[in-house]
């Protein structure tokens, strides 16, 4: 009986370890938040999950700001280590990337209205083969809108949620067949 107990406990422990280990390997690509309030910090999320064959690669990352006329301005790089690029964002960017370089996010400190616009995150992974170095590239974009006033920002959020509620509410309205000509709507009672 005791040996059965030890074998079962060992098996359960092994399964738990395998489950926990597999949980660590999970990567989920989530989109970045796209709205910020003037004067706050804003994380620009860029997650690029690696495929199994990409684990043994060298990763390079470039963050750029795309101006209204389409010109790309380099603002941050990662090539073995994170580095700010000299320019309008210098001193205002923080690296939020993970050690495994699947998350290569950055944070803009103290966002201003001028920070509104399109940001592009380009991840390039170079394979470490002896004869050649093929690569794979992944590009993510974040369209950032910076709001000046918290009240306006909150009002817009509330307005959007109310519009969504109204759209969903129309699914619960019914027009009785005898009243179709006068287009009056009557809520369905539960």
Coordinates of N, CA, C and O in Angstrom, one line a residue:
X1 N 0.8 -1.2 0.0 CA 0.0 0.0 0.0 C 0.9 1.3 0.0 O 0.5 2.2 -0.7
X2 N 1.9 1.2 0.8 CA 2.8 2.4 0.9 C 3.5 2.6 -0.5 O 3.6 3.8 -0.9
X3 N 3.9 1.6 -1.2 CA 4.6 1.8 -2.4 C 3.6 2.4 -3.5 O 4.0 3.2 -4.3
X4 N 2.3 2.0 -3.5 CA 1.3 2.5 -4.4 C 1.2 4.0 -4.1 O 1.1 4.8 -5.0
X5 N 1.1 4.4 -2.8 CA 1.0 5.8 -2.4 C 2.2 6.6 -2.9 O 2.0 7.7 -3.5
X6 N 3.4 6.1 -2.7 CA 4.6 6.9 -3.2 C 4.6 7.0 -4.7 O 4.9 8.0 -5.3
X7 N 4.2 5.9 -5.4 CA 4.2 5.9 -6.9 C 3.2 6.9 -7.4 O 3.4 7.7 -8.3
X8 N 2.0 6.9 -6.7 CA 0.9 7.9 -7.1 C 1.4 9.3 -6.8 O 1.2 10.2 -7.6
X9 N 2.0 9.6 -5.7 CA 2.4 10.9 -5.3 C 3.5 11.4 -6.3 O 3.5 12.5 -6.7
X10 N 4.4 10.5 -6.6 CA 5.5 10.8 -7.6 C 4.9 11.1 -8.9 O 5.2 12.1 -9.6
X11 N 3.9 10.4 -9.4 CA 3.2 10.6 -10.7 C 2.5 11.9 -10.7 O 2.6 12.7 -11.7
X12 N 1.8 12.2 -9.7 CA 1.1 13.5 -9.6 C 2.1 14.7 -9.6 O 1.9 15.7 -10.2
X13 N 3.1 14.5 -8.8 CA 4.2 15.6 -8.8 C 4.8 15.8 -10.1 O 5.0 16.9 -10.5
X14 N 5.1 14.7 -10.8 CA 5.6 14.8 -12.2 C 4.7 15.5 -13.1 O 5.1 16.4 -13.9
X15 N 3.4 15.2 -13.1 CA 2.4 15.8 -13.9 C 2.3 17.3 -13.6 O 2.2 18.2 -14.5
X16 N 2.3 17.7 -12.3 CA 2.2 19.1 -11.9 C 3.5 19.8 -12.5 O 3.3 21.0 -13.0
X17 N 4.6 19.3 -12.3 CA 5.8 19.9 -12.8 C 5.8 20.1 -14.3 O 6.1 21.2 -14.8
X18 N 5.3 19.1 -15.1 CA 5.2 19.3 -16.5 C 4.2 20.3 -16.9 O 4.4 21.1 -17.8
X19 N 3.1 20.3 -16.2 CA 2.0 21.3 -16.4 C 2.6 22.7 -16.2 O 2.4 23.6 -17.0
X20 N 3.2 22.9 -15.0 CA 3.8 24.3 -14.7 C 4.8 24.7 -15.7 O 4.8 25.8 -16.2
X21 N 5.7 23.7 -16.1 CA 6.7 24.1 -17.1 C 6.1 24.5 -18.4 O 6.5 25.4 -19.1
X22 N 5.0 23.8 -18.8 CA 4.4 24.1 -20.1 C 3.7 25.4 -20.0 O 3.6 26.2 -21.0
X23 N 3.2 25.8 -18.8 CA 2.6 27.1 -18.6 C 3.6 28.2 -18.8 O 3.3 29.3 -19.3
X24 N 4.8 28.0 -18.4 CA 5.9 29.0 -18.6 C 6.2 29.3 -20.0 O 6.6 30.3 -20.4
X25 N 6.0 28.3 -20.9 CA 6.3 28.4 -22.3 C 5.2 29.1 -23.1 O 5.4 29.3 -24.3
X26 N 4.1 29.4 -22.5 CA 2.9 29.9 -23.2 C 3.2 31.4 -23.5 O 3.6 32.2 -22.6
X27 N 3.0 31.8 -24.7 CA 3.1 33.2 -25.0 C 1.8 33.6 -25.7 O 1.3 32.9 -26.6
X28 N 1.3 34.8 -25.4 CA 0.1 35.3 -26.0 C 0.3 36.7 -26.5 O 0.8 37.5 -25.8
X29 N 0.0 36.8 -27.8 CA 0.2 38.1 -28.4 C -1.0 39.0 -28.2 O -2.1 38.7 -28.7
X30 N -0.9 40.0 -27.3 CA -2.0 40.9 -27.0 C -1.8 42.2 -27.6 O -0.6 42.7 -27.7
X31 N -2.8 42.9 -28.1 CA -2.6 44.2 -28.6 C -2.3 45.2 -27.5 O -2.7 45.1 -26.4
X32 N -1.7 46.3 -27.9 CA -1.3 47.4 -27.0 C -2.6 48.3 -26.7 O -3.5 48.4 -27.5
X33 N -2.6 48.9 -25.5 CA -3.5 50.0 -25.3 C -3.2 51.0 -26.3 O -2.1 51.2 -26.8
X34 N -4.2 51.8 -26.7 CA -4.0 52.8 -27.7 C -4.4 54.2 -27.3 O -4.3 55.2 -28.1
X35 N -4.8 54.4 -26.0 CA -5.2 55.7 -25.5 C -4.5 56.0 -24.3 O -4.3 55.1 -23.4
X36 N -4.0 57.2 -24.1 CA -3.3 57.6 -22.9 C -3.7 59.0 -22.5 O -4.3 59.8 -23.3
X37 N -3.5 59.4 -21.3 CA -3.8 60.7 -20.8 C -2.6 61.5 -20.6 O -1.5 61.0 -20.2
X38 N -2.6 62.7 -21.1 CA -1.5 63.7 -21.1 C -0.9 63.7 -19.7 O -1.5 63.8 -18.7
X39 N 0.5 63.5 -19.7 CA 1.2 63.6 -18.4 C 1.4 62.3 -17.7 O 2.1 62.2 -16.7
X40 N 0.8 61.2 -18.2 CA 1.0 59.9 -17.6 C 2.0 59.1 -18.4 O 2.5 59.5 -19.4
X41 N 2.4 57.9 -17.9 CA 3.2 57.0 -18.6 C 2.4 56.0 -19.5 O 1.3 55.6 -19.1
X42 N 2.9 55.7 -20.7 CA 2.1 54.8 -21.6 C 3.0 53.7 -22.1 O 4.1 53.9 -22.7
X43 N 2.6 52.5 -21.8 CA 3.3 51.3 -22.3 C 2.8 51.0 -23.7 O 1.6 50.7 -23.9
X44 N 3.7 50.9 -24.6 CA 3.4 50.5 -26.0 C 3.8 49.0 -26.0 O 5.0 48.6 -26.0
X45 N 2.8 48.2 -26.0 CA 3.0 46.7 -26.0 C 3.3 46.1 -27.3 O 2.6 46.4 -28.3
X46 N 4.4 45.3 -27.4 CA 4.8 44.6 -28.6 C 5.2 43.3 -28.2 O 6.3 43.1 -27.6
X47 N 4.4 42.3 -28.5 CA 4.7 40.9 -28.2 C 4.7 40.1 -29.5 O 3.8 40.1 -30.2
X48 N 5.8 39.4 -29.6 CA 6.0 38.5 -30.8 C 6.5 37.1 -30.3 O 7.6 36.9 -30.0
X49 N 5.5 36.2 -30.3 CA 5.8 34.9 -29.7 C 6.7 34.1 -30.7 O 6.5 34.2 -31.9
X50 N 7.7 33.5 -30.1 CA 8.6 32.7 -30.9 C 8.0 31.3 -31.2 O 7.4 30.7 -30.3
X51 N 8.3 30.8 -32.4 CA 8.0 29.4 -32.7 C 9.1 28.6 -32.2 O 10.2 29.1 -31.9
X52 N 8.9 27.3 -32.0 CA 9.9 26.4 -31.5 C 11.3 26.6 -32.2 O 12.3 26.6 -31.6
X53 N 11.2 26.7 -33.6 CA 12.5 26.8 -34.3 C 13.2 28.1 -34.2 O 14.3 28.3 -34.6
X54 N 12.5 29.1 -33.6 CA 13.1 30.4 -33.5 C 13.8 30.6 -32.1 O 14.3 31.7 -31.9
X55 N 13.8 29.6 -31.3 CA 14.4 29.8 -29.9 C 15.9 30.1 -30.0 O 16.4 30.9 -29.3
X56 N 16.6 29.4 -30.9 CA 18.0 29.7 -31.1 C 18.3 30.7 -32.2 O 18.8 30.4 -33.2
X57 N 17.9 31.9 -31.9 CA 18.1 33.0 -32.8 C 18.7 34.3 -32.1 O 18.6 34.4 -30.9
X58 N 19.2 35.2 -32.9 CA 19.6 36.5 -32.4 C 18.5 37.4 -32.7 O 18.0 37.5 -33.9
X59 N 18.0 38.2 -31.7 CA 16.9 39.1 -31.9 C 17.3 40.5 -32.0 O 18.0 41.0 -31.1
X60 N 16.8 41.2 -33.0 CA 17.0 42.7 -33.1 C 15.6 43.3 -33.1 O 14.7 42.8 -33.7
X61 N 15.5 44.5 -32.4 CA 14.2 45.2 -32.3 C 14.4 46.6 -32.7 O 15.4 47.2 -32.2
X62 N 13.5 47.2 -33.4 CA 13.6 48.6 -33.7 C 12.2 49.2 -33.5 O 11.2 48.7 -34.1
X63 N 12.1 50.2 -32.7 CA 10.8 51.0 -32.5 C 11.0 52.3 -33.3 O 12.0 53.0 -33.2
X64 N 9.9 52.6 -34.1 CA 9.9 53.8 -34.9 C 8.6 54.6 -34.7 O 7.6 54.0 -34.3
X65 N 8.7 55.9 -34.8 CA 7.5 56.7 -34.8 C 7.3 57.1 -36.3 O 8.2 57.5 -37.0
X66 N 6.1 56.9 -36.8 CA 5.8 57.3 -38.2 C 5.0 58.6 -38.2 O 3.9 58.7 -37.7
X67 N 5.7 59.6 -38.8 CA 5.1 60.9 -38.9 C 3.9 61.0 -39.8 O 3.7 60.0 -40.6
X68 N 3.1 62.0 -39.8 CA 1.9 62.2 -40.6 C 2.3 62.1 -42.1 O 1.5 61.6 -42.9
X69 N 3.5 62.5 -42.5 CA 3.9 62.4 -43.9 C 4.5 61.0 -44.3 O 5.0 60.8 -45.4
X70 N 4.5 60.1 -43.3 CA 4.9 58.7 -43.6 C 6.4 58.5 -43.3 O 6.9 57.4 -43.5
X71 N 7.1 59.5 -42.8 CA 8.5 59.3 -42.5 C 8.7 58.6 -41.2 O 8.1 58.9 -40.2
X72 N 9.6 57.6 -41.2 CA 9.8 56.8 -40.0 C 11.0 57.4 -39.2 O 12.1 57.6 -39.8
X73 N 10.8 57.6 -37.9 CA 11.9 58.2 -37.1 C 12.2 57.1 -36.1 O 11.3 56.7 -35.3
X74 N 13.4 56.6 -36.1 CA 13.9 55.6 -35.1 C 13.9 56.2 -33.7 O 14.5 57.3 -33.5
X75 N 13.3 55.5 -32.7 CA 13.3 56.0 -31.4 C 13.9 55.1 -30.3 O 14.3 55.5 -29.3
X76 N 14.0 53.8 -30.6 CA 14.5 52.8 -29.7 C 15.0 51.6 -30.4 O 14.3 51.2 -31.4
X77 N 16.1 51.0 -29.9 CA 16.6 49.8 -30.5 C 17.0 48.7 -29.5 O 17.3 49.1 -28.3
X78 N 17.0 47.5 -29.9 CA 17.5 46.4 -29.1 C 18.4 45.6 -30.0 O 17.9 45.0 -31.0
X79 N 19.7 45.5 -29.7 CA 20.6 44.6 -30.4 C 21.6 44.1 -29.4 O 22.7 44.6 -29.3
X80 N 21.1 43.1 -28.6 CA 21.9 42.6 -27.6 C 21.7 43.3 -26.2 O 21.9 42.7 -25.2
X81 N 21.3 44.5 -26.3 CA 20.9 45.3 -25.1 C 20.0 46.5 -25.6 O 20.1 46.9 -26.7
X82 N 19.1 46.9 -24.7 CA 18.2 48.0 -25.1 C 19.0 49.4 -25.2 O 19.9 49.6 -24.4
X83 N 18.6 50.2 -26.1 CA 19.3 51.5 -26.3 C 18.3 52.5 -26.9 O 17.7 52.3 -27.9
X84 N 18.3 53.7 -26.3 CA 17.5 54.8 -26.8 C 18.3 55.4 -28.0 O 19.5 55.4 -28.0
X85 N 17.6 55.9 -28.9 CA 18.2 56.6 -30.1 C 18.1 58.1 -29.8 O 17.1 58.6 -29.3
X86 N 19.1 58.8 -30.2 CA 19.1 60.3 -30.0 C 18.0 60.9 -30.8 O 17.8 60.5 -32.0
X87 N 17.2 61.8 -30.2 CA 16.1 62.4 -30.9 C 15.1 62.9 -30.0 O 15.4 63.1 -28.8
X88 N 13.9 63.1 -30.5 CA 12.9 63.8 -29.6 C 12.4 63.0 -28.5 O 11.8 63.5 -27.5
X89 N 12.6 61.6 -28.5 CA 12.1 60.8 -27.4 C 13.2 60.5 -26.4 O 12.9 59.8 -25.4
X90 N 14.4 60.9 -26.6 CA 15.5 60.5 -25.8 C 15.3 61.0 -24.3 O 14.9 62.1 -24.1
X91 N 15.5 60.1 -23.4 CA 15.3 60.4 -22.0 C 13.9 60.1 -21.5 O 13.5 60.3 -20.3
X92 N 13.0 59.7 -22.4 CA 11.6 59.5 -22.1 C 11.1 58.1 -22.4 O 9.9 57.8 -22.3
X93 N 12.0 57.2 -22.7 CA 11.6 55.8 -23.1 C 12.3 54.8 -22.1 O 13.4 55.0 -21.8
X94 N 11.5 53.8 -21.7 CA 12.0 52.8 -20.8 C 11.7 51.4 -21.5 O 10.7 51.2 -22.1
X95 N 12.7 50.5 -21.4 CA 12.6 49.2 -21.9 C 11.7 48.3 -21.0 O 11.9 48.3 -19.8
X96 N 10.7 47.7 -21.5 CA 9.8 46.8 -20.7 C 9.8 45.4 -21.3 O 8.9 44.6 -21.1
X97 N 10.9 45.0 -22.0 CA 11.0 43.7 -22.7 C 11.3 42.6 -21.7 O 11.8 42.8 -20.6
X98 N 11.0 41.4 -22.1 CA 11.3 40.2 -21.3 C 12.6 39.6 -21.7 O 13.2 40.0 -22.7
X99 N 13.2 38.8 -20.8 CA 14.5 38.2 -21.0 C 14.5 37.4 -22.3 O 15.5 37.3 -23.0
X100 N 13.4 36.6 -22.6 CA 13.3 35.8 -23.8 C 13.0 36.5 -25.1 O 13.0 36.0 -26.1
X101 N 12.9 37.8 -24.9 CA 12.6 38.7 -26.1 C 11.4 38.4 -26.9 O 11.3 38.6 -28.1
X102 N 10.4 37.8 -26.3 CA 9.1 37.7 -26.9 C 8.3 38.9 -26.7 O 7.5 39.3 -27.5
X103 N 8.5 39.5 -25.5 CA 7.8 40.8 -25.2 C 8.9 41.9 -25.3 O 9.9 41.9 -24.6
X104 N 8.8 42.8 -26.3 CA 9.8 43.8 -26.6 C 9.1 45.2 -26.4 O 9.4 46.1 -27.2
X105 N 8.3 45.4 -25.4 CA 7.5 46.6 -25.2 C 8.4 47.7 -24.6 O 9.4 47.4 -24.0
X106 N 8.0 48.9 -24.9 CA 8.6 50.1 -24.3 C 7.6 51.0 -23.6 O 6.4 50.8 -23.9
X107 N 8.0 51.9 -22.7 CA 7.1 52.8 -22.1 C 7.5 54.2 -22.4 O 8.7 54.6 -22.3
X108 N 6.6 55.1 -22.8 CA 6.9 56.5 -23.0 C 6.5 57.2 -21.7 O 5.4 57.0 -21.1
X109 N 7.5 57.9 -21.1 CA 7.3 58.5 -19.8 C 6.7 59.9 -20.1 O 7.2 60.7 -21.0
X110 N 5.7 60.3 -19.3 CA 5.1 61.6 -19.3 C 4.7 62.0 -20.8 O 5.2 63.0 -21.4
X111 N 3.7 61.2 -21.3 CA 3.2 61.5 -22.7 C 2.7 62.9 -22.8 O 2.1 63.5 -21.9
X112 N 2.8 63.4 -24.0 CA 2.3 64.7 -24.4 C 1.4 64.5 -25.6 O 1.3 63.5 -26.2
X113 N 0.7 65.6 -25.9 CA -0.3 65.5 -27.1 C 0.5 65.2 -28.3 O 0.0 64.6 -29.3
X114 N 1.8 65.7 -28.4 CA 2.6 65.5 -29.6 C 3.0 64.0 -29.8 O 3.5 63.6 -30.9
X115 N 2.8 63.2 -28.8 CA 3.1 61.8 -28.8 C 2.0 61.0 -29.6 O 2.3 59.8 -29.9
X116 N 0.9 61.6 -29.8 CA -0.2 60.9 -30.6 C 0.4 60.5 -32.0 O 1.1 61.3 -32.6
X117 N 0.0 59.4 -32.4 CA 0.5 59.0 -33.8 C 0.7 57.5 -33.8 O 0.4 56.7 -33.0
X118 N 1.4 57.1 -34.9 CA 1.6 55.7 -35.2 C 3.0 55.3 -34.8 O 4.0 55.9 -35.2
X119 N 3.1 54.2 -34.0 CA 4.4 53.6 -33.6 C 4.5 52.2 -34.2 O 3.5 51.4 -34.2
X120 N 5.7 51.9 -34.7 CA 5.9 50.6 -35.4 C 7.1 49.9 -34.6 O 8.1 50.4 -34.4
X121 N 6.8 48.6 -34.3 CA 7.7 47.8 -33.6 C 8.1 46.7 -34.6 O 7.3 45.9 -35.0
X122 N 9.4 46.6 -35.0 CA 9.9 45.6 -35.9 C 10.8 44.7 -35.2 O 11.8 45.1 -34.6
X123 N 10.5 43.4 -35.2 CA 11.3 42.4 -34.6 C 11.9 41.5 -35.7 O 11.2 41.0 -36.5
X124 N 13.2 41.4 -35.7 CA 13.9 40.6 -36.7 C 14.7 39.5 -35.9 O 15.5 39.8 -35.1
X125 N 14.4 38.2 -36.3 CA 15.2 37.1 -35.6 C 16.0 36.4 -36.7 O 15.6 36.0 -37.7
X126 N 17.3 36.4 -36.4 CA 18.3 35.7 -37.3 C 18.6 34.3 -36.7 O 19.1 34.2 -35.6
X127 N 18.5 33.3 -37.6 CA 18.8 32.0 -37.2 C 20.3 31.7 -37.1 O 21.0 32.3 -37.9
X128 N 20.7 30.9 -36.2 CA 22.1 30.6 -36.0 C 22.5 29.3 -36.7 O 22.7 28.3 -36.0
X129 N 22.6 29.3 -38.0 CA 23.0 28.1 -38.8 C 24.4 28.4 -39.2 O 24.8 29.6 -39.5
X130 N 25.2 27.3 -39.5 CA 26.6 27.5 -39.9 C 26.7 28.1 -41.3 O 27.6 29.0 -41.5
X131 N 26.0 27.6 -42.2 CA 26.2 28.0 -43.6 C 25.5 29.3 -44.0 O 26.0 30.0 -44.8
X132 N 24.4 29.6 -43.4 CA 23.7 30.8 -43.8 C 22.9 31.3 -42.6 O 22.6 30.5 -41.6
X133 N 22.4 32.5 -42.6 CA 21.7 33.1 -41.5 C 20.3 33.7 -42.0 O 20.2 34.9 -42.2
X134 N 19.4 32.8 -42.2 CA 18.0 33.2 -42.6 C 17.4 34.0 -41.5 O 17.9 33.9 -40.3
X135 N 16.4 34.8 -41.8 CA 15.8 35.6 -40.7 C 14.2 35.6 -40.9 O 13.8 35.3 -42.0
X136 N 13.6 36.0 -39.9 CA 12.1 36.1 -39.9 C 11.8 37.5 -39.3 O 12.5 37.9 -38.3
X137 N 10.9 38.2 -39.9 CA 10.6 39.6 -39.4 C 9.1 39.6 -39.0 O 8.2 39.1 -39.7
X138 N 8.8 40.3 -37.9 CA 7.4 40.5 -37.4 C 7.3 42.0 -37.2 O 8.2 42.6 -36.5
X139 N 6.2 42.6 -37.6 CA 6.0 44.0 -37.4 C 4.6 44.2 -36.7 O 3.6 43.7 -37.1
X140 N 4.6 45.0 -35.7 CA 3.4 45.4 -34.9 C 3.3 46.9 -35.0 O 4.3 47.6 -34.9
X141 N 2.0 47.4 -35.0 CA 1.8 48.8 -35.0 C 0.8 49.2 -33.9 O -0.1 48.4 -33.6
X142 N 1.1 50.4 -33.3 CA 0.2 50.9 -32.3 C -0.2 52.3 -32.7 O 0.7 53.2 -32.9
X143 N -1.4 52.6 -32.9 CA -1.9 53.9 -33.2 C -2.3 54.6 -31.9 O -3.4 54.3 -31.3
X144 N -1.5 55.5 -31.3 CA -1.6 56.1 -30.0 C -2.4 57.4 -30.1 O -2.1 58.2 -31.0
X145 N -3.4 57.6 -29.2 CA -4.1 58.8 -29.1 C -3.9 59.3 -27.7 O -4.2 58.6 -26.7
X146 N -3.4 60.5 -27.5 CA -3.2 61.1 -26.2 C -4.3 62.2 -26.0 O -4.5 63.0 -26.8
X147 N -5.0 62.0 -24.9 CA -6.0 62.9 -24.5 C -5.5 64.0 -23.5 O -4.8 63.6 -22.6
X148 N -6.0 65.2 -23.7 CA -5.5 66.3 -22.9 C -6.1 66.3 -21.5 O -5.5 66.5 -20.5
X149 N -7.4 66.1 -21.4 CA -8.2 66.3 -20.2 C -8.8 65.0 -19.8 O -9.4 64.3 -20.6
X150 N -8.7 64.6 -18.5 CA -9.2 63.4 -18.0 C -10.7 63.3 -18.2 O -11.3 62.3 -18.5
X151 N -11.4 64.4 -18.0 CA -12.9 64.5 -18.1 C -13.3 64.1 -19.5 O -14.2 63.4 -19.7
X152 N -12.6 64.7 -20.5 CA -13.0 64.4 -21.9 C -12.7 63.0 -22.2 O -13.5 62.3 -22.8
X153 N -11.6 62.5 -21.7 CA -11.2 61.1 -21.9 C -12.2 60.2 -21.3 O -12.7 59.2 -22.0
X154 N -12.6 60.4 -20.1 CA -13.6 59.6 -19.4 C -15.0 59.7 -20.1 O -15.7 58.7 -20.3
X155 N -15.4 60.9 -20.6 CA -16.6 61.1 -21.3 C -16.7 60.3 -22.5 O -17.7 59.6 -22.8
X156 N -15.6 60.3 -23.3 CA -15.5 59.5 -24.5 C -15.6 58.0 -24.3 O -16.3 57.3 -25.0
X157 N -15.0 57.5 -23.2 CA -15.1 56.1 -22.8 C -16.5 55.8 -22.5 O -17.0 54.7 -22.9
X158 N -17.2 56.6 -21.7 CA -18.5 56.4 -21.2 C -19.5 56.4 -22.4 O -20.3 55.5 -22.6
X159 N -19.3 57.4 -23.3 CA -20.1 57.5 -24.5 C -20.0 56.2 -25.4 O -21.0 55.7 -25.9
X160 N -18.7 55.7 -25.6 CA -18.5 54.5 -26.4 C -19.3 53.3 -25.7 O -19.9 52.5 -26.4
X161 N -19.2 53.2 -24.4 CA -19.8 52.1 -23.7 C -21.3 52.2 -23.8 O -22.0 51.2 -23.9
X162 N -21.9 53.4 -23.7 CA -23.3 53.6 -23.8 C -23.8 53.3 -25.2 O -24.9 52.7 -25.4
X163 N -23.0 53.7 -26.2 CA -23.4 53.3 -27.6 C -23.4 51.8 -27.8 O -24.3 51.3 -28.4
X164 N -22.5 51.1 -27.2 CA -22.4 49.7 -27.3 C -23.7 49.1 -26.6 O -24.3 48.1 -27.1
X165 N -24.0 49.6 -25.4 CA -25.2 49.1 -24.7 C -26.4 49.4 -25.5 O -27.3 48.5 -25.6
X166 N -26.5 50.6 -26.1 CA -27.7 50.9 -27.0 C -27.8 49.9 -28.2 O -28.9 49.5 -28.5
X167 N -26.7 49.6 -28.8 CA -26.7 48.7 -29.9 C -27.2 47.3 -29.5 O -28.0 46.7 -30.2
X168 N -26.7 46.9 -28.3 CA -27.1 45.6 -27.8 C -28.6 45.6 -27.4 O -29.3 44.6 -27.5
X169 N -29.1 46.7 -26.9 CA -30.4 46.9 -26.4 C -31.4 46.7 -27.5 O -32.5 46.2 -27.4
X170 N -31.0 47.2 -28.7 CA -32.0 47.1 -29.9 C -32.3 45.6 -30.2 O -33.3 45.3 -30.8
X171 N -31.4 44.7 -29.8 CA -31.7 43.3 -30.0 C -32.9 42.8 -29.1 O -33.5 41.8 -29.4
X172 N -33.2 43.6 -28.1 CA -34.2 43.2 -27.1 C -35.5 44.0 -27.3 O -36.4 43.9 -26.5
X173 N -35.6 44.8 -28.4 CA -36.8 45.6 -28.7 C -37.6 44.8 -29.7 O -37.1 44.2 -30.6
X174 N -38.9 45.0 -29.6 CA -39.8 44.3 -30.5 C -40.8 45.3 -31.0 O -41.3 46.2 -30.3
X175 N -41.2 45.1 -32.3 CA -42.3 45.9 -32.8 C -43.5 45.0 -33.0 O -43.4 44.0 -33.8
X176 N -44.6 45.2 -32.2 CA -45.7 44.4 -32.4 C -46.2 44.4 -33.8 O -46.2 45.5 -34.4
X177 N -46.7 43.3 -34.4 CA -47.1 43.3 -35.8 C -48.2 44.2 -36.1 O -48.2 44.7 -37.2
X178 N -49.1 44.6 -35.2 CA -50.2 45.5 -35.5 C -49.7 47.0 -35.5 O -50.4 47.8 -36.0
X179 N -48.5 47.3 -35.0 CA -48.1 48.7 -34.8 C -46.9 49.0 -35.8 O -46.2 49.9 -35.6
X180 N -46.7 48.2 -36.8 CA -45.5 48.4 -37.7 C -45.6 49.7 -38.5 O -44.6 50.2 -38.8
X181 N -46.8 50.1 -38.8 CA -46.9 51.4 -39.6 C -46.5 52.6 -38.8 O -46.0 53.5 -39.4
X182 N -46.7 52.7 -37.5 CA -46.3 53.9 -36.8 C -44.9 53.8 -36.2 O -44.5 54.7 -35.5
X183 N -44.2 52.7 -36.5 CA -42.8 52.5 -36.1 C -42.5 52.8 -34.7 O -41.4 53.1 -34.3
X184 N -43.4 52.6 -33.8 CA -43.1 52.8 -32.4 C -42.6 51.4 -31.9 O -42.9 50.4 -32.3
X185 N -41.6 51.5 -31.0 CA -41.0 50.3 -30.5 C -41.4 50.1 -29.0 O -41.6 51.1 -28.3
X186 N -41.6 48.9 -28.7 CA -42.0 48.6 -27.3 C -41.1 47.6 -26.8 O -40.8 46.6 -27.4
X187 N -40.5 47.8 -25.6 CA -39.5 46.9 -25.1 C -40.2 45.5 -24.7 O -41.4 45.5 -24.3
X188 N -39.5 44.5 -24.9 CA -40.0 43.2 -24.6 C -39.9 43.0 -23.1 O -38.9 43.3 -22.5
X189 N -41.0 42.6 -22.5 CA -41.0 42.4 -21.0 C -40.6 41.0 -20.7 O -40.9 40.1 -21.4
X190 N -39.8 40.9 -19.6 CA -39.3 39.6 -19.2 C -40.3 38.9 -18.3 O -41.0 39.5 -17.6

